[in-house]
Amino acid sequence: MTLAPYACDPARSRGRRHHEPPAPTRSEYQRDRDRIVHSTAFRRLVYKTQVFLNHEGDLFRTRLTHSLEVAQLGRSVARSLRLNEDLVEAISLAHDLGHTPFGHAGQDALNECLAGHGGFEHNLQSLRVVDQLEERYPAFNGLNLCFETREGILKHCSAANARQLEADEPDGVGQRFLRREQPSLEAQLCNLADEIAYNAHDIDDGVRSGLITLEQLQEVPLFDRYRLAALHEFPQLEQRDQSRRLLYESIRRMLSAMVYDVIDATQAALTQAAPNSVSVVRCLPPLLKFSQSMREESQTLKRFLFVNLYRHPQVLQTSSQAKTIILELFDAYRQAPGQMQAGFTTRADAAANAVDPQASLSRVVADYIAGMTDRFASREHERLTGRRLLC
Ligand code: MG
């Protein structure tokens, strides 16, 4: 299939930071995707919390299955809009590489630990993973991904962090935040595919965990419309022993509706703006979007999940223990950097000679903790404090 003129074309990539000869059989974005799949950080995603801790149940989403779902949804939309599927897949699979153990509770805790030292933000951390922290190549740190993949991974960035990135890499991935420009359509698509994926799978995991019910979900118009449509077509789903099928059928219909809505709304925006290159796309307002009504309905669903699932007392109790683990691990490694694995201990030693030794040491410790799986973080916490939480 021919790419649209507004799609990213690997032949016109802004390239890699370290020059490498092209691969004989793969495009540059396929190569990025393959590097991401083979990375250590990618394999760790299977043991990192999305909403539920890994050991709370075998069927809940983890960061890995979430990332695969984002890639599937993203590729499906990309194909319809003639965007670059390989780039969408690469960005989707990498978008959560920088997540800490224990989901948002872990990120909030690390952000607290690094207050005054630049804070901690998972998007920026995902970029640090692919730019610096993966150690796989003899000639450079990181995975040396293409500009367009890195641009998509960095979906948000504060102005202060963007200035720092720009100082390290002029005209790099920080620049668009200072110029208030958009990333490629492929990157915009991954953002939306992320939202569609977690809206749908958090309903599924939330109901299966028993923390939210199908009855409660009737207050969410976007979900209830498709529940009623499913019941109308298959009245037998009303029976109690069919509730699992009713849940799946409602989610399936809702997912399809969100995907078709994005395709239609974006196609209309593209027809109107008629961008003939990626550079034009970058200077326009976001073109990859929901329709206005779907945007509002998706917000309502997100609010419902926030109040009823992410703020459920059971989830909050786990979050508070997770936070304790991260805060105490951070203190323990700061006091005794030799307790970290070898590469990090070496970096901690080097931090003593940095311009701001405290900030540098804190960053090394944060990089170490952010890379951990839930299980490893719990075990390290037990080893260093003698107390057992969440394992
Ligand atoms: Mg995500």
Coordinates of C-alpha atoms and ligand atoms in Angstrom, one line a residue, residues 66 95-96 194, ligand 1:
H66 CA -1.3 -3.1 27.2
H95 CA 5.6 4.1 24.8
D96 CA 5.6 2.7 28.3
D194 CA -3.2 4.4 24.2
Ligands
MG1 MG 0.1 3.4 27.9

